[in-house]
Short mmCIF file of N, CA and C in Angstrom, two decimals:
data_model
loop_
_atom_site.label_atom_id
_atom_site.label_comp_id
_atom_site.label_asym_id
_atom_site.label_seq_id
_atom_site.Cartn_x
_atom_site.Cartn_y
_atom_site.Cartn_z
N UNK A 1 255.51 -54.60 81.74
CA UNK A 1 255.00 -53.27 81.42
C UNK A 1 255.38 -52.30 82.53
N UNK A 2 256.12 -51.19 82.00
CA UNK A 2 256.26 -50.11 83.16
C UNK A 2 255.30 -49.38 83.33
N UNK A 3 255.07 -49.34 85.23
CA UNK A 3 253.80 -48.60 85.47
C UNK A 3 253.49 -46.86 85.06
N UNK A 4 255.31 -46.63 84.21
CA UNK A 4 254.96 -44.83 84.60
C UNK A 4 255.47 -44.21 83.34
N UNK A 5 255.51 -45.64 82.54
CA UNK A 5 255.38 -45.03 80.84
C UNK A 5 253.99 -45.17 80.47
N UNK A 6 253.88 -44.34 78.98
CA UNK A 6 252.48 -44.24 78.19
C UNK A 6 252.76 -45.75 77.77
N UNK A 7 251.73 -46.44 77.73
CA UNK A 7 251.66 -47.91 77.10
C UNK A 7 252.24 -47.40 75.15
N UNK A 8 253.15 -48.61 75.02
CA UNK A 8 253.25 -48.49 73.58
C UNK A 8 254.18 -47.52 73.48
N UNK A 9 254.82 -46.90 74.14
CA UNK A 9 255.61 -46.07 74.21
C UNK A 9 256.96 -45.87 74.98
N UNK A 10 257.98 -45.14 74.90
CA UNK A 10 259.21 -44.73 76.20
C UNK A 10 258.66 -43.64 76.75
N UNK A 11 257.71 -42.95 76.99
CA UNK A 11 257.79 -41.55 77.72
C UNK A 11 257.09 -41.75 78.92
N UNK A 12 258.02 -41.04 79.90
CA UNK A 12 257.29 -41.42 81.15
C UNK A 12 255.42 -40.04 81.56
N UNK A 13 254.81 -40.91 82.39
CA UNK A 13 253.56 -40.10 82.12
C UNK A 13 254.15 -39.03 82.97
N UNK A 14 253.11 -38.02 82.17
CA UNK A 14 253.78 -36.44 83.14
C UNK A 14 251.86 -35.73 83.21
N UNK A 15 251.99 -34.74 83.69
CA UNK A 15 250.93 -33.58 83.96
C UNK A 15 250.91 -33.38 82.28
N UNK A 16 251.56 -33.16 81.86
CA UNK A 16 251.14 -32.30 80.21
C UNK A 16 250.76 -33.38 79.47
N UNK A 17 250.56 -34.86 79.52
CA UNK A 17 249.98 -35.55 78.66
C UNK A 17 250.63 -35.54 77.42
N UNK A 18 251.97 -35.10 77.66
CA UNK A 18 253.38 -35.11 75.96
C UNK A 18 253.12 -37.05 75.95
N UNK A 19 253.01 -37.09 75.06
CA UNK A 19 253.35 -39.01 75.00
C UNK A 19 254.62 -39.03 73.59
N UNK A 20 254.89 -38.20 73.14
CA UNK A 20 256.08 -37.88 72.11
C UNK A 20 257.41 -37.45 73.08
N UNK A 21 257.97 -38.90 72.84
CA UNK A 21 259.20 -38.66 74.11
C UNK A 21 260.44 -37.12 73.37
N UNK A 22 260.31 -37.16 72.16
CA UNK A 22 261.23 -35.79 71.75
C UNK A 22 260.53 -34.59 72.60
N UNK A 23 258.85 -34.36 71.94
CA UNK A 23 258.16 -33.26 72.46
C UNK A 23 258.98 -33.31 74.42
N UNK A 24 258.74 -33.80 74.68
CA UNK A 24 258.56 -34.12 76.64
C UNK A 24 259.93 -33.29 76.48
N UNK A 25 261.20 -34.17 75.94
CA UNK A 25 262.05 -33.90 76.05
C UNK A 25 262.63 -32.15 76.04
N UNK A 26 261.86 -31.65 74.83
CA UNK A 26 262.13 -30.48 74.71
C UNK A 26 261.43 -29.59 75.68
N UNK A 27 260.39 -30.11 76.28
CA UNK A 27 259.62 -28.91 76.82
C UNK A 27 260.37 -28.79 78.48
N UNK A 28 260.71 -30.46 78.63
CA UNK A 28 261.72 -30.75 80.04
C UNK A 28 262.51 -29.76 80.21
N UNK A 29 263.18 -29.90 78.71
CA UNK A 29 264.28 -28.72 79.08
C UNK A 29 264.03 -27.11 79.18
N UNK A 30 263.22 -27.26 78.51
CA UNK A 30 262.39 -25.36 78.63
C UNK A 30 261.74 -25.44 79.97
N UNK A 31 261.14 -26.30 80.39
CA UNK A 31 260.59 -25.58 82.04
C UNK A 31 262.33 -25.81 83.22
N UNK A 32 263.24 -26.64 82.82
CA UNK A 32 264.52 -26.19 83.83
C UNK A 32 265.34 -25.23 83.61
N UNK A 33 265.32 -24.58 82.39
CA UNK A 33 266.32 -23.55 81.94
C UNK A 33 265.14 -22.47 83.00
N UNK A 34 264.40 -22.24 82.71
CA UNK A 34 263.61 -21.42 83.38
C UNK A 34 263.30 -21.73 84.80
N UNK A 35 263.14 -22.95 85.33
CA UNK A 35 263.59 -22.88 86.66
C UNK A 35 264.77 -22.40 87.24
N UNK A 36 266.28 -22.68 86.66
CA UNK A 36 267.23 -22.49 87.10
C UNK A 36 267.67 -21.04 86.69
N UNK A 37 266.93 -20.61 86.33
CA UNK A 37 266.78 -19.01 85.57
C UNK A 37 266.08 -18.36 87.29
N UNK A 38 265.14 -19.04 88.15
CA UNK A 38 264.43 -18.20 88.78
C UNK A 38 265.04 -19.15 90.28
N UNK A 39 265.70 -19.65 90.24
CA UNK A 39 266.22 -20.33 91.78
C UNK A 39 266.25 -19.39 92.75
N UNK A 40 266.93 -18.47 92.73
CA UNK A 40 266.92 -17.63 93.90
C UNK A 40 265.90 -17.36 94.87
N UNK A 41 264.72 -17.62 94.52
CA UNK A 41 263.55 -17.60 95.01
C UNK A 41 263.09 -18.60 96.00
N UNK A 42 264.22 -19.94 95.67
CA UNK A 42 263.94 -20.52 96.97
C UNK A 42 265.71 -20.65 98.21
N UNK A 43 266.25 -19.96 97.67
CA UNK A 43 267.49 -20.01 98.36
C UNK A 43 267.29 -19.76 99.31
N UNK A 44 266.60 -19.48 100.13
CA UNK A 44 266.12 -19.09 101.66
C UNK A 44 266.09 -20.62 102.22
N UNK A 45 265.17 -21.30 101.52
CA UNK A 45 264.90 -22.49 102.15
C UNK A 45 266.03 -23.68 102.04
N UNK A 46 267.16 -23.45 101.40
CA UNK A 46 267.71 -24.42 101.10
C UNK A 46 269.46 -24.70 102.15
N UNK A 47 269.66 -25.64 102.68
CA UNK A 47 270.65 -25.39 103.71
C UNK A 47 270.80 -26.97 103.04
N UNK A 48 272.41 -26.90 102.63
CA UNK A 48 273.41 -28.20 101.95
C UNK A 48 273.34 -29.33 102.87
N UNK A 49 273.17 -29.14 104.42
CA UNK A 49 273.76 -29.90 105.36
C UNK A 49 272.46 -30.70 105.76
N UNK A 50 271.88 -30.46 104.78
CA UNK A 50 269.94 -31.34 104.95
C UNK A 50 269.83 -31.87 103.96
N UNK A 51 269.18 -33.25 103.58
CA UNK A 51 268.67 -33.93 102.23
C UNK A 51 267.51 -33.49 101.94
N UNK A 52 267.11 -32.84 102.72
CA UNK A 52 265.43 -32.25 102.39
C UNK A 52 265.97 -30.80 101.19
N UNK A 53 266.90 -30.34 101.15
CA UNK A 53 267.12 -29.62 99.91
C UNK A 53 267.05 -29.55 98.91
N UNK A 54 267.20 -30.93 98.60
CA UNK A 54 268.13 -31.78 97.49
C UNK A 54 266.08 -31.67 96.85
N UNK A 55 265.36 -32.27 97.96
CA UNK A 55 264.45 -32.82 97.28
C UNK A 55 263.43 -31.10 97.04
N UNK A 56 263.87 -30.12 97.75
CA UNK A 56 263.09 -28.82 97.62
C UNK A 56 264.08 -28.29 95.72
N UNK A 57 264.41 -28.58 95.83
CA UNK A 57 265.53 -28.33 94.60
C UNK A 57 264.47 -29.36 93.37
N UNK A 58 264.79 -30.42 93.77
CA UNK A 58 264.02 -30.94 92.69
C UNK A 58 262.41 -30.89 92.16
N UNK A 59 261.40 -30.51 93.36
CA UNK A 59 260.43 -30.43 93.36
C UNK A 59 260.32 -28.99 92.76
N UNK A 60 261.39 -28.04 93.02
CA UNK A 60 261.21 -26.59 92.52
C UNK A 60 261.70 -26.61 90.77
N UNK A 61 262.47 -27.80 90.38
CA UNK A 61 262.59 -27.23 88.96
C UNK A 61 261.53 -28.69 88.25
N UNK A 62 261.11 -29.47 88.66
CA UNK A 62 260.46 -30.55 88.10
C UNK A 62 258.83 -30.72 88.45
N UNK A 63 258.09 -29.96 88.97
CA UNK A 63 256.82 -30.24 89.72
C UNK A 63 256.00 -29.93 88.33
N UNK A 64 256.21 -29.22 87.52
CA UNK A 64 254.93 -28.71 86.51
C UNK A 64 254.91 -30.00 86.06
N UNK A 65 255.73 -31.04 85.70
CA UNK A 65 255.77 -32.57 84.60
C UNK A 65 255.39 -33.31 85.26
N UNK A 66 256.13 -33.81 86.58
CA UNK A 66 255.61 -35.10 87.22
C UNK A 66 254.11 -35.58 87.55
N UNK A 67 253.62 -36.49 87.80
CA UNK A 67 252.60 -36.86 88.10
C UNK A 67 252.88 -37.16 90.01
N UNK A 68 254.40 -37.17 90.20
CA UNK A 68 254.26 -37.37 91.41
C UNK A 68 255.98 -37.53 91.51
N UNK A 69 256.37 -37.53 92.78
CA UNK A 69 257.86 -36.92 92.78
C UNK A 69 258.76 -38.56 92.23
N UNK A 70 257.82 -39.48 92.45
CA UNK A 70 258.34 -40.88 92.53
C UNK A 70 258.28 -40.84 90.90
N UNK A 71 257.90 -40.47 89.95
CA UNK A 71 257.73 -40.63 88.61
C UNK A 71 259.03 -39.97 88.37
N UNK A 72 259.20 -38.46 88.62
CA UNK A 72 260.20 -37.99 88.13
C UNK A 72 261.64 -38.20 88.82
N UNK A 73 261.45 -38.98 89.82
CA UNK A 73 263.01 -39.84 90.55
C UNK A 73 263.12 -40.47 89.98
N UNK A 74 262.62 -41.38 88.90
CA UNK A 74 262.74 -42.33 88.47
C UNK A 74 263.41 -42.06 87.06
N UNK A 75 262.92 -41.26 86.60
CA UNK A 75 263.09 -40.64 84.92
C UNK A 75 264.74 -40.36 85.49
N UNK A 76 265.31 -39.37 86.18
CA UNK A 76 266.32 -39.19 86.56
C UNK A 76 267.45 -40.37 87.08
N UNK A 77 267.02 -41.17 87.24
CA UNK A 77 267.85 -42.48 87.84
C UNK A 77 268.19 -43.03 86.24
N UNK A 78 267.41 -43.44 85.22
CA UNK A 78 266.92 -43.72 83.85
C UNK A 78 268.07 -42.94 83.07
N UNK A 79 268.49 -41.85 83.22
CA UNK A 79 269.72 -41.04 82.50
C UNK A 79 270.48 -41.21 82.94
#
């Protein structure tokens, strides 16, 4: 049993309680189009030559879903 799917299910658990892996799917993509719609906002903080970017990058377009950054590293490794 995976610890960070809904039992009985493929969807990994998120903040919005989607357990309909299409629903998740679609809304995934509506909160990154709209993150990557508003990036500029953290371009201050972000310098290539650091891995801490990488993860300010991801926490800035993925934080409303995850339950925790290790849930949504994982979903991403999974594709």
């Amino acid at each position: 049993m995976d610890p960070y799917i809904y039992p009985n299910t493929n969807t990994l658990i998120n903040k919005l309680d989607i357990r309909d892996e299409q629903q998740l799917i679609d809304v995934e993509a509506q909160l990154l189009i709209a993150g990557i719609v508003d990036i500029n906002s953290i371009t201050r903080k972000i310098d290539f030559q650091k891995h801490e970017s990488l993860q300010i990058i991801h926490h800035f377009l993925f934080h409303e879903l995850g339950n925790s950054e290790q849930s949504i590293f994982i979903k991403v490794i999974r594709f």
